[in-house]
PDB file of C-alpha atoms (C1' of nucleotides) in Angstrom:
ATOM      1  CA  MET A   1       0.089   0.072   0.033  1.00  0.00           C
ATOM      2  CA  PRO A   2       1.366   3.513  -0.182  1.00  0.00           C
ATOM      3  CA  GLU A   3       3.607   4.311   2.374  1.00  0.00           C
ATOM      4  CA  ILE A   4       6.344   6.971   2.282  1.00  0.00           C
ATOM      5  CA  ILE A   5       8.117   4.935  -0.423  1.00  0.00           C
ATOM      6  CA  GLU A   6       4.954   4.937  -2.935  1.00  0.00           C
ATOM      7  CA  ILE A   7       4.168   8.841  -2.445  1.00  0.00           C
ATOM      8  CA  GLU A   8       7.823   9.575  -3.076  1.00  0.00           C
ATOM      9  CA  ILE A   9       7.719   7.917  -6.417  1.00  0.00           C
ATOM     10  CA  TYR A  10       4.415   9.702  -7.079  1.00  0.00           C
ATOM     11  CA  ARG A  11       5.847  12.801  -6.035  1.00  0.00           C
ATOM     12  CA  ARG A  12       8.667  12.325  -8.625  1.00  0.00           C
ATOM     13  CA  GLN A  13       6.168  11.460 -11.113  1.00  0.00           C
ATOM     14  CA  GLY A  14       4.471  14.068 -10.332  1.00  0.00           C
ATOM     15  CA  GLU A  15       6.959  16.475 -11.582  1.00  0.00           C
ATOM     16  CA  ALA A  16       5.476  15.828 -15.014  1.00  0.00           C
ATOM     17  CA  MET A  17       2.884  18.597 -13.738  1.00  0.00           C
ATOM     18  CA  LEU A  18       5.349  21.359 -13.235  1.00  0.00           C
ATOM     19  CA  GLY A  19       4.693  24.636 -15.209  1.00  0.00           C
ATOM     20  CA  ARG A  20       1.176  23.503 -16.830  1.00  0.00           C
ATOM     21  CA  ARG A  21      -1.825  25.227 -16.199  1.00  0.00           C
ATOM     22  CA  ILE A  22      -5.077  23.610 -14.646  1.00  0.00           C
ATOM     23  CA  GLU A  23      -8.088  24.149 -16.991  1.00  0.00           C
ATOM     24  CA  ARG A  24     -10.782  22.275 -15.213  1.00  0.00           C
ATOM     25  CA  VAL A  25     -11.067  20.109 -12.048  1.00  0.00           C
ATOM     26  CA  VAL A  26     -13.217  17.315 -11.771  1.00  0.00           C
ATOM     27  CA  ALA A  27     -13.808  16.778  -7.804  1.00  0.00           C
ATOM     28  CA  ASP A  28     -17.523  15.289  -7.817  1.00  0.00           C
ATOM     29  CA  ASP A  29     -17.007  12.751  -4.851  1.00  0.00           C
ATOM     30  CA  ASP A  30     -17.586  14.850  -2.126  1.00  0.00           C
ATOM     31  CA  TRP A  31     -16.418  11.948   0.063  1.00  0.00           C
ATOM     32  CA  PHE A  32     -12.909  12.531  -1.143  1.00  0.00           C
ATOM     33  CA  LEU A  33     -12.769  16.390  -0.431  1.00  0.00           C
ATOM     34  CA  LYS A  34     -11.605  16.552   3.345  1.00  0.00           C
ATOM     35  CA  GLU A  35     -11.118  19.640   5.771  1.00  0.00           C
ATOM     36  CA  GLY A  36     -14.033  21.262   4.611  1.00  0.00           C
ATOM     37  CA  ALA A  37     -12.841  21.551   0.798  1.00  0.00           C
ATOM     38  CA  THR A  38     -15.508  21.600  -1.347  1.00  0.00           C
ATOM     39  CA  ALA A  39     -15.859  21.119  -5.189  1.00  0.00           C
ATOM     40  CA  GLU A  40     -16.434  24.908  -5.860  1.00  0.00           C
ATOM     41  CA  ALA A  41     -13.856  26.160  -3.806  1.00  0.00           C
ATOM     42  CA  VAL A  42     -11.274  23.447  -5.210  1.00  0.00           C
ATOM     43  CA  ALA A  43     -12.117  24.751  -8.687  1.00  0.00           C
ATOM     44  CA  ALA A  44     -11.896  28.268  -7.759  1.00  0.00           C
ATOM     45  CA  VAL A  45      -8.292  27.895  -6.584  1.00  0.00           C
ATOM     46  CA  CYS A  46      -7.364  25.561  -9.556  1.00  0.00           C
ATOM     47  CA  GLU A  47      -8.868  26.986 -12.477  1.00  0.00           C
ATOM     48  CA  GLY A  48      -6.254  29.028 -14.335  1.00  0.00           C
ATOM     49  CA  ALA A  49      -3.471  28.354 -12.079  1.00  0.00           C
ATOM     50  CA  VAL A  50      -0.302  27.017 -12.680  1.00  0.00           C
ATOM     51  CA  VAL A  51       1.530  24.122 -10.707  1.00  0.00           C
ATOM     52  CA  ASP A  52       4.351  25.583  -9.222  1.00  0.00           C
ATOM     53  CA  ALA A  53       5.830  22.989  -7.098  1.00  0.00           C
ATOM     54  CA  VAL A  54       4.889  19.278  -6.048  1.00  0.00           C
ATOM     55  CA  ARG A  55       6.378  18.226  -2.453  1.00  0.00           C
ATOM     56  CA  ARG A  56       5.981  15.534  -0.121  1.00  0.00           C
ATOM     57  CA  ARG A  57       6.097  15.333   3.754  1.00  0.00           C
ATOM     58  CA  GLY A  58       5.764  11.705   4.982  1.00  0.00           C
ATOM     59  CA  LYS A  59       2.580  10.237   3.201  1.00  0.00           C
ATOM     60  CA  LEU A  60       1.099  13.467   2.212  1.00  0.00           C
ATOM     61  CA  MET A  61       1.715  14.913  -1.318  1.00  0.00           C
ATOM     62  CA  LEU A  62       2.018  18.666  -1.693  1.00  0.00           C
ATOM     63  CA  VAL A  63       0.972  20.719  -4.981  1.00  0.00           C
ATOM     64  CA  ASP A  64       1.825  24.179  -4.896  1.00  0.00           C
ATOM     65  CA  LEU A  65      -0.425  26.521  -7.161  1.00  0.00           C
ATOM     66  CA  SER A  66       0.501  29.772  -8.714  1.00  0.00           C
ATOM     67  CA  SER A  67      -2.869  30.813  -6.885  1.00  0.00           C
ATOM     68  CA  GLY A  68      -1.009  30.762  -3.851  1.00  0.00           C
ATOM     69  CA  VAL A  69      -2.524  27.806  -2.303  1.00  0.00           C
ATOM     70  CA  THR A  70      -1.135  24.407  -1.710  1.00  0.00           C
ATOM     71  CA  LEU A  71      -3.347  21.476  -2.481  1.00  0.00           C
ATOM     72  CA  GLY A  72      -2.930  18.191  -0.068  1.00  0.00           C
ATOM     73  CA  TRP A  73      -3.189  14.606  -1.828  1.00  0.00           C
ATOM     74  CA  ARG A  74      -3.508  11.702   0.127  1.00  0.00           C
ATOM     75  CA  TYR A  75      -3.420   8.275  -1.045  1.00  0.00           C
ATOM     76  CA  GLY A  76      -4.889   6.298   1.600  1.00  0.00           C
ATOM     77  CA  MET A  77      -4.286   2.405   1.290  1.00  0.00           C
ATOM     78  CA  THR A  78      -5.098   2.161  -2.210  1.00  0.00           C
ATOM     79  CA  GLY A  79      -4.900   5.417  -4.008  1.00  0.00           C
ATOM     80  CA  ARG A  80      -2.585   5.602  -7.333  1.00  0.00           C
ATOM     81  CA  LEU A  81      -1.251   8.565  -9.087  1.00  0.00           C
ATOM     82  CA  LEU A  82      -1.967   8.754 -13.040  1.00  0.00           C
ATOM     83  CA  VAL A  83      -0.451  11.610 -15.107  1.00  0.00           C
ATOM     84  CA  ASP A  84      -1.697  11.801 -18.707  1.00  0.00           C
ATOM     85  CA  GLY A  85      -2.991   8.529 -18.362  1.00  0.00           C
ATOM     86  CA  ALA A  86      -0.062   6.854 -17.102  1.00  0.00           C
ATOM     87  CA  ALA A  87       0.888   5.375 -13.910  1.00  0.00           C
ATOM     88  CA  GLU A  88       4.428   4.702 -12.336  1.00  0.00           C
ATOM     89  CA  ILE A  89       2.956   2.278 -10.185  1.00  0.00           C
ATOM     90  CA  GLU A  90       0.650  -0.347 -11.756  1.00  0.00           C
ATOM     91  CA  HIS A  91      -0.326  -2.136  -8.892  1.00  0.00           C
ATOM     92  CA  LEU A  92      -0.437  -1.863  -5.046  1.00  0.00           C
ATOM     93  CA  GLU A  93      -0.489  -4.455  -2.301  1.00  0.00           C
ATOM     94  CA  TYR A  94      -4.030  -5.318  -0.831  1.00  0.00           C
ATOM     95  CA  SER A  95      -5.682  -3.405  -3.451  1.00  0.00           C
ATOM     96  CA  SER A  96      -7.452  -4.512  -6.754  1.00  0.00           C
ATOM     97  CA  MET A  97      -5.807  -6.170  -9.831  1.00  0.00           C
ATOM     98  CA  ARG A  98      -8.435  -4.279 -11.935  1.00  0.00           C
ATOM     99  CA  ASN A  99      -7.893  -0.612 -13.105  1.00  0.00           C
ATOM    100  CA  GLU A 100     -11.442   0.850 -13.202  1.00  0.00           C
ATOM    101  CA  PRO A 101     -11.860   4.360 -14.626  1.00  0.00           C
ATOM    102  CA  ALA A 102     -14.470   4.905 -12.127  1.00  0.00           C
ATOM    103  CA  TRP A 103     -12.234   4.925  -9.350  1.00  0.00           C
ATOM    104  CA  ASP A 104     -11.080   8.295 -10.290  1.00  0.00           C
ATOM    105  CA  ARG A 105     -11.769  10.306  -7.326  1.00  0.00           C
ATOM    106  CA  PHE A 106      -9.977  13.668  -8.086  1.00  0.00           C
ATOM    107  CA  VAL A 107      -9.126  14.793 -11.650  1.00  0.00           C
ATOM    108  CA  VAL A 108      -7.269  17.950 -12.863  1.00  0.00           C
ATOM    109  CA  HIS A 109      -7.455  18.743 -16.538  1.00  0.00           C
ATOM    110  CA  PHE A 110      -4.474  20.880 -18.108  1.00  0.00           C
ATOM    111  CA  ASP A 111      -4.917  23.318 -20.802  1.00  0.00           C
ATOM    112  CA  ASP A 112      -2.796  21.308 -22.860  1.00  0.00           C
ATOM    113  CA  GLY A 113      -4.996  18.245 -23.039  1.00  0.00           C
ATOM    114  CA  GLY A 114      -3.269  16.241 -20.250  1.00  0.00           C
ATOM    115  CA  SER A 115      -4.623  15.417 -16.746  1.00  0.00           C
ATOM    116  CA  ALA A 116      -3.663  14.261 -13.607  1.00  0.00           C
ATOM    117  CA  ARG A 117      -5.821  11.830 -11.344  1.00  0.00           C
ATOM    118  CA  ILE A 118      -6.158  10.060  -8.249  1.00  0.00           C
ATOM    119  CA  ARG A 119      -7.589   6.648  -8.840  1.00  0.00           C
ATOM    120  CA  ASP A 120      -8.628   4.725  -5.331  1.00  0.00           C
ATOM    121  CA  PRO A 121     -11.091   2.072  -5.213  1.00  0.00           C
ATOM    122  CA  ARG A 122     -11.666   2.031  -1.622  1.00  0.00           C
ATOM    123  CA  ARG A 123     -11.578   5.867  -1.207  1.00  0.00           C
ATOM    124  CA  LEU A 124      -9.585   6.168   2.051  1.00  0.00           C
ATOM    125  CA  GLY A 125      -7.412   9.102   0.147  1.00  0.00           C
ATOM    126  CA  GLY A 126      -8.287  12.715  -0.119  1.00  0.00           C
ATOM    127  CA  VAL A 127      -7.751  16.005  -1.412  1.00  0.00           C
ATOM    128  CA  SER A 128      -7.635  19.162   1.122  1.00  0.00           C
ATOM    129  CA  ILE A 129      -6.690  22.991   0.864  1.00  0.00           C
ATOM    130  CA  ASP A 130      -3.769  24.070   2.249  1.00  0.00           C
ATOM    131  CA  PRO A 131      -3.354  21.410   4.965  1.00  0.00           C
ATOM    132  CA  ASP A 132      -1.492  21.818   7.978  1.00  0.00           C
ATOM    133  CA  GLU A 133       1.927  20.660   7.179  1.00  0.00           C
ATOM    134  CA  SER A 134       3.491  21.326  10.750  1.00  0.00           C
ATOM    135  CA  ALA A 135       1.101  18.411  12.310  1.00  0.00           C
ATOM    136  CA  LEU A 136       3.589  15.904  10.585  1.00  0.00           C
ATOM    137  CA  GLY A 137       6.667  15.061  12.204  1.00  0.00           C
ATOM    138  CA  VAL A 138       9.944  14.902  10.824  1.00  0.00           C
ATOM    139  CA  ASP A 139       9.749  13.086   7.365  1.00  0.00           C
ATOM    140  CA  ALA A 140      11.080   9.627   7.590  1.00  0.00           C
ATOM    141  CA  PHE A 141      14.012  10.268   5.026  1.00  0.00           C
ATOM    142  CA  ASP A 142      15.265  13.033   7.042  1.00  0.00           C
ATOM    143  CA  ALA A 143      15.124  11.158  10.432  1.00  0.00           C
ATOM    144  CA  ALA A 144      18.349  11.483  11.774  1.00  0.00           C
ATOM    145  CA  PRO A 145      19.345   8.961  15.031  1.00  0.00           C
ATOM    146  CA  ALA A 146      18.688  12.063  17.062  1.00  0.00           C
ATOM    147  CA  VAL A 147      15.154  11.825  15.974  1.00  0.00           C
ATOM    148  CA  ILE A 148      14.468   8.460  16.939  1.00  0.00           C
ATOM    149  CA  ARG A 149      16.144   9.063  20.221  1.00  0.00           C
ATOM    150  CA  ASP A 150      14.168  12.290  20.861  1.00  0.00           C
ATOM    151  CA  ARG A 151      10.652  11.916  19.180  1.00  0.00           C
ATOM    152  CA  VAL A 152      10.299   7.915  18.660  1.00  0.00           C
ATOM    153  CA  ALA A 153      12.309   6.152  21.692  1.00  0.00           C
ATOM    154  CA  VAL A 154       9.872   7.941  24.231  1.00  0.00           C
ATOM    155  CA  GLY A 155       6.906   6.829  26.439  1.00  0.00           C
ATOM    156  CA  ARG A 156       5.271   3.709  27.365  1.00  0.00           C
ATOM    157  CA  VAL A 157       3.249   3.040  24.282  1.00  0.00           C
ATOM    158  CA  ALA A 158       4.630  -0.104  22.115  1.00  0.00           C
ATOM    159  CA  LEU A 159       7.496   0.821  19.624  1.00  0.00           C
ATOM    160  CA  LYS A 160       5.400  -0.288  16.731  1.00  0.00           C
ATOM    161  CA  ALA A 161       2.553   2.314  17.586  1.00  0.00           C
ATOM    162  CA  ARG A 162       5.292   5.056  17.746  1.00  0.00           C
ATOM    163  CA  LEU A 163       6.656   4.218  14.369  1.00  0.00           C
ATOM    164  CA  LEU A 164       3.187   4.515  12.749  1.00  0.00           C
ATOM    165  CA  ASP A 165       2.703   7.896  14.531  1.00  0.00           C
ATOM    166  CA  GLN A 166       2.649  10.284  11.816  1.00  0.00           C
ATOM    167  CA  THR A 167       3.133  13.458  14.187  1.00  0.00           C
ATOM    168  CA  ARG A 168       6.290  11.773  15.646  1.00  0.00           C
ATOM    169  CA  ILE A 169       8.117  10.701  12.298  1.00  0.00           C
ATOM    170  CA  ALA A 170       5.621  11.071   9.103  1.00  0.00           C
ATOM    171  CA  GLY A 171       5.862   8.568   6.563  1.00  0.00           C
ATOM    172  CA  ILE A 172       6.303   5.098   8.045  1.00  0.00           C
ATOM    173  CA  GLY A 173       3.134   2.541   7.296  1.00  0.00           C
ATOM    174  CA  ASN A 174       2.686  -1.116   8.586  1.00  0.00           C
ATOM    175  CA  LEU A 175       5.098  -2.825   6.280  1.00  0.00           C
ATOM    176  CA  ILE A 176       8.072  -0.312   6.695  1.00  0.00           C
ATOM    177  CA  ALA A 177       7.483  -0.730  10.721  1.00  0.00           C
ATOM    178  CA  ASP A 178       7.327  -4.473  10.617  1.00  0.00           C
ATOM    179  CA  GLU A 179      10.572  -5.052   8.253  1.00  0.00           C
ATOM    180  CA  THR A 180      12.604  -2.579  10.279  1.00  0.00           C
ATOM    181  CA  MET A 181      11.845  -3.812  13.487  1.00  0.00           C
ATOM    182  CA  TRP A 182      12.307  -7.454  12.229  1.00  0.00           C
ATOM    183  CA  ARG A 183      15.600  -6.459  10.594  1.00  0.00           C
ATOM    184  CA  ALA A 184      16.744  -4.577  14.020  1.00  0.00           C
ATOM    185  CA  GLY A 185      15.828  -7.552  16.158  1.00  0.00           C
ATOM    186  CA  LEU A 186      13.250  -5.057  18.241  1.00  0.00           C
ATOM    187  CA  ASP A 187       9.944  -6.616  19.696  1.00  0.00           C
ATOM    188  CA  PRO A 188       7.223  -4.490  18.335  1.00  0.00           C
ATOM    189  CA  ALA A 189       5.365  -4.597  21.630  1.00  0.00           C
ATOM    190  CA  ARG A 190       8.237  -3.321  23.624  1.00  0.00           C
ATOM    191  CA  PRO A 191       7.970   0.258  25.378  1.00  0.00           C
ATOM    192  CA  ALA A 192       9.021   2.532  23.165  1.00  0.00           C
ATOM    193  CA  GLY A 193      10.835   4.426  25.991  1.00  0.00           C
ATOM    194  CA  GLU A 194      12.468   1.283  26.973  1.00  0.00           C
ATOM    195  CA  LEU A 195      14.829   1.002  24.147  1.00  0.00           C
ATOM    196  CA  SER A 196      18.423   1.431  25.502  1.00  0.00           C
ATOM    197  CA  PRO A 197      20.935   3.944  23.375  1.00  0.00           C
ATOM    198  CA  ASN A 198      22.143   0.991  21.271  1.00  0.00           C
ATOM    199  CA  GLU A 199      18.725  -0.550  20.370  1.00  0.00           C
ATOM    200  CA  GLN A 200      17.892   3.000  19.675  1.00  0.00           C
ATOM    201  CA  ARG A 201      20.823   3.186  16.987  1.00  0.00           C
ATOM    202  CA  ARG A 202      20.205   0.121  15.661  1.00  0.00           C
ATOM    203  CA  LEU A 203      16.677   1.164  14.897  1.00  0.00           C
ATOM    204  CA  ALA A 204      17.693   4.209  13.253  1.00  0.00           C
ATOM    205  CA  THR A 205      20.501   2.285  11.067  1.00  0.00           C
ATOM    206  CA  HIS A 206      17.839  -0.293   9.839  1.00  0.00           C
ATOM    207  CA  LEU A 207      15.113   2.326   9.383  1.00  0.00           C
ATOM    208  CA  ARG A 208      17.645   4.176   6.980  1.00  0.00           C
ATOM    209  CA  ALA A 209      18.488   1.128   5.270  1.00  0.00           C
ATOM    210  CA  VAL A 210      14.637  -0.168   4.707  1.00  0.00           C
ATOM    211  CA  LEU A 211      14.047   3.100   3.256  1.00  0.00           C
ATOM    212  CA  ASP A 212      16.904   3.142   0.816  1.00  0.00           C
ATOM    213  CA  ASP A 213      16.425  -0.592  -0.108  1.00  0.00           C
ATOM    214  CA  PHE A 214      12.671   0.014  -0.763  1.00  0.00           C
ATOM    215  CA  LEU A 215      12.923   2.943  -2.751  1.00  0.00           C
ATOM    216  CA  ARG A 216      15.684   1.355  -4.741  1.00  0.00           C
ATOM    217  CA  ASP A 217      13.279  -1.833  -5.331  1.00  0.00           C
ATOM    218  CA  GLY A 218      10.170   0.085  -6.151  1.00  0.00           C
ATOM    219  CA  GLY A 219       7.801  -0.060  -3.266  1.00  0.00           C
ATOM    220  CA  SER A 220       7.217  -1.049   0.342  1.00  0.00           C
ATOM    221  CA  HIS A 221       6.055  -4.562  -0.469  1.00  0.00           C
ATOM    222  CA  THR A 222       9.772  -5.360  -1.455  1.00  0.00           C
ATOM    223  CA  GLY A 223      10.865  -6.345   1.953  1.00  0.00           C
ATOM    224  CA  ARG A 224      12.571  -9.649   3.244  1.00  0.00           C
ATOM    225  CA  LEU A 225       9.679 -10.321   5.407  1.00  0.00           C
ATOM    226  CA  GLN A 226       6.651  -9.209   3.490  1.00  0.00           C
ATOM    227  CA  ASP A 227       5.880 -12.891   1.637  1.00  0.00           C
ATOM    228  CA  HIS A 228       5.988 -14.556   5.294  1.00  0.00           C
ATOM    229  CA  ARG A 229       3.450 -11.632   6.296  1.00  0.00           C
ATOM    230  CA  VAL A 230       0.461 -14.280   6.177  1.00  0.00           C
ATOM    231  CA  ARG A 231      -1.090 -16.705   8.980  1.00  0.00           C
ATOM    232  CA  GLY A 232       1.521 -19.512   9.771  1.00  0.00           C
ATOM    233  CA  GLY A 233       4.223 -17.444   8.031  1.00  0.00           C
ATOM    234  CA  VAL A 234       7.810 -18.308   9.028  1.00  0.00           C
ATOM    235  CA  CYS A 235      10.631 -16.460   9.852  1.00  0.00           C
ATOM    236  CA  PRO A 236      13.223 -16.309   6.721  1.00  0.00           C
ATOM    237  CA  ARG A 237      15.968 -15.958   8.394  1.00  0.00           C
ATOM    238  CA  CYS A 238      15.235 -19.028  11.308  1.00  0.00           C
ATOM    239  CA  GLY A 239      12.303 -20.651  10.011  1.00  0.00           C
ATOM    240  CA  THR A 240      10.297 -20.059  13.241  1.00  0.00           C
ATOM    241  CA  THR A 241       6.733 -19.452  13.217  1.00  0.00           C
ATOM    242  CA  LEU A 242       6.255 -15.966  13.295  1.00  0.00           C
ATOM    243  CA  ASP A 243       4.064 -13.985  15.866  1.00  0.00           C
ATOM    244  CA  ARG A 244       0.701 -12.748  14.289  1.00  0.00           C
ATOM    245  CA  ARG A 245      -0.382  -9.754  16.940  1.00  0.00           C
ATOM    246  CA  GLU A 246      -2.330  -6.488  16.607  1.00  0.00           C
ATOM    247  CA  ILE A 247      -0.405  -3.935  17.720  1.00  0.00           C
ATOM    248  CA  GLY A 248      -0.952   0.016  17.345  1.00  0.00           C
ATOM    249  CA  GLY A 249      -4.487  -1.150  15.608  1.00  0.00           C
ATOM    250  CA  ARG A 250      -2.406  -2.911  13.020  1.00  0.00           C
ATOM    251  CA  THR A 251      -1.819  -6.362  11.790  1.00  0.00           C
ATOM    252  CA  THR A 252       1.931  -7.029  13.086  1.00  0.00           C
ATOM    253  CA  PHE A 253       4.275  -9.763  12.357  1.00  0.00           C
ATOM    254  CA  SER A 254       7.307 -10.369  14.181  1.00  0.00           C
ATOM    255  CA  CYS A 255       9.761 -13.247  15.241  1.00  0.00           C
ATOM    256  CA  PRO A 256       9.813 -14.647  18.850  1.00  0.00           C
ATOM    257  CA  GLN A 257      13.412 -15.986  18.066  1.00  0.00           C
ATOM    258  CA  HIS A 258      14.861 -12.665  17.033  1.00  0.00           C
ATOM    259  CA  GLN A 259      13.148  -9.911  18.147  1.00  0.00           C
ATOM    260  CA  SER A 260      13.173  -9.057  21.784  1.00  0.00           C
TER     261      SER A 260
ATOM    262  C1'  DC B   1      -0.796  15.687  26.565  1.00  0.00           C
ATOM    263  C1'  DT B   2      -1.101  10.697  26.160  1.00  0.00           C
ATOM    264  C1'  DC B   3      -2.884   6.801  24.398  1.00  0.00           C
ATOM    265  C1'  DG B   4      -6.143   2.656  23.165  1.00  0.00           C
ATOM    266  C1'  DA B   5     -10.627   1.998  21.133  1.00  0.00           C
ATOM    267  C1'  DC B   6     -13.595   2.575  17.350  1.00  0.00           C
ATOM    268  C1'  DT B   7     -14.939   4.043  12.566  1.00  0.00           C
ATOM    269  C1'  DC B   8     -14.789   5.017   7.659  1.00  0.00           C
ATOM    270  C1'  DC B   9     -14.101   3.147   3.044  1.00  0.00           C
ATOM    271  C1'  DT B  10     -14.621  -1.045  -0.738  1.00  0.00           C
ATOM    272  C1'  DG B  11     -12.352  -5.071  -3.319  1.00  0.00           C
ATOM    273  C1'  DT B  12     -11.014  -9.738  -2.091  1.00  0.00           C
ATOM    274  C1'  DT B  13     -10.932 -13.946  -0.161  1.00  0.00           C
ATOM    275  C1'  DA B  14     -11.848 -17.741   2.878  1.00  0.00           C
ATOM    276  C1'  DG B  15     -15.351 -20.671   4.606  1.00  0.00           C
ATOM    277  C1'  DC B  16     -19.802 -22.599   4.925  1.00  0.00           C
TER     278       DC B  16
ATOM    279  C1'  DT C   1     -22.953 -22.495  -6.626  1.00  0.00           C
ATOM    280  C1'  DG C   2     -24.079 -18.287  -3.952  1.00  0.00           C
ATOM    281  C1'  DC C   3     -23.712 -15.889  -0.281  1.00  0.00           C
ATOM    282  C1'  DT C   4     -21.689 -13.848   4.099  1.00  0.00           C
ATOM    283  C1'  DA C   5     -18.240 -12.346   7.172  1.00  0.00           C
ATOM    284  C1'  DA C   6     -13.477 -11.446   7.767  1.00  0.00           C
ATOM    285  C1'  DC C   7      -9.591  -8.866   6.164  1.00  0.00           C
ATOM    286  C1'  DA C   8      -6.664  -5.294   4.501  1.00  0.00           C
ATOM    287  C1'  DG C   9      -4.391  -0.153   6.701  1.00  0.00           C
ATOM    288  C1'  DG C  10      -3.808   5.392   6.494  1.00  0.00           C
ATOM    289  C1'  DA C  11      -6.173   8.477   9.144  1.00  0.00           C
ATOM    290  C1'  DG C  12      -9.437  11.114  12.352  1.00  0.00           C
ATOM    291  C1'  DT C  13     -12.387  10.982  16.591  1.00  0.00           C
ATOM    292  C1'  DC C  14     -13.593  10.356  20.707  1.00  0.00           C
ATOM    293  C1'  DG C  15     -13.092   9.518  25.875  1.00  0.00           C
ATOM    294  C1'  DA C  16     -10.533   8.005  29.759  1.00  0.00           C
TER     295       DA C  16
END
DNA sequence: CTCGACTCCTGTTAGC
DNA sequence: TGCTAACAGGAGTCGA
């Protein structure tokens, strides 16, 4: 599903929108407009405006317009970006194998005949006007070891839940979290604040490596643990049956042998 | 402020 | 064969 890796791929693809003028917006799914945005308001700030920049913070894609406003594009767990009809990511884990135009929830038409659209079967994404970027923590790609120490490895909440908290560190989703803790040998249920300095460094190091690996390999589903994240799955390192638990409200797989 | 529980969405799949 | 229920997870809300 879209985590920081997929959104970064979308952002790079979205650079094809730079300098192009928006002629028309199709935003007829009210549910998809968030934080009070309406089809009328979106049309007013978009139509006639030029795309000045395409940025990203965590899982939030930001589209700066010459009208002075910024659109926030969220992809939920099944949202994909199509620019001029083409998708950089053809298929998402846990999403449909089909590809229906009826799933277009937000479409921008440029005056050159091209378009950009969010195609999201499950409608868990959304578009907002001038989203509060400061509500998101440090972007995971910029997370120095000190960020892990000061913002993640604190409190009594489970480490897994901490990693998923976008206000602490932005961009980590379920798959990146599980792969990182598996590589780092850390139990997802451990209270985040109980990590030793050495364990904090291990977490920071492995998070960095996971992000680099996943971006190189093309998605958050490319981890070594991924194929084993099923009921009865075994640890690819030692063959021990993986624990399957719900932590932080998400299905969590971990190796009882390696992770403590 | 912290933190767990709950809710939303819908395509896919497991099971009867 | 056809139906139902469970499942997937990002994000927002609510109450203790």
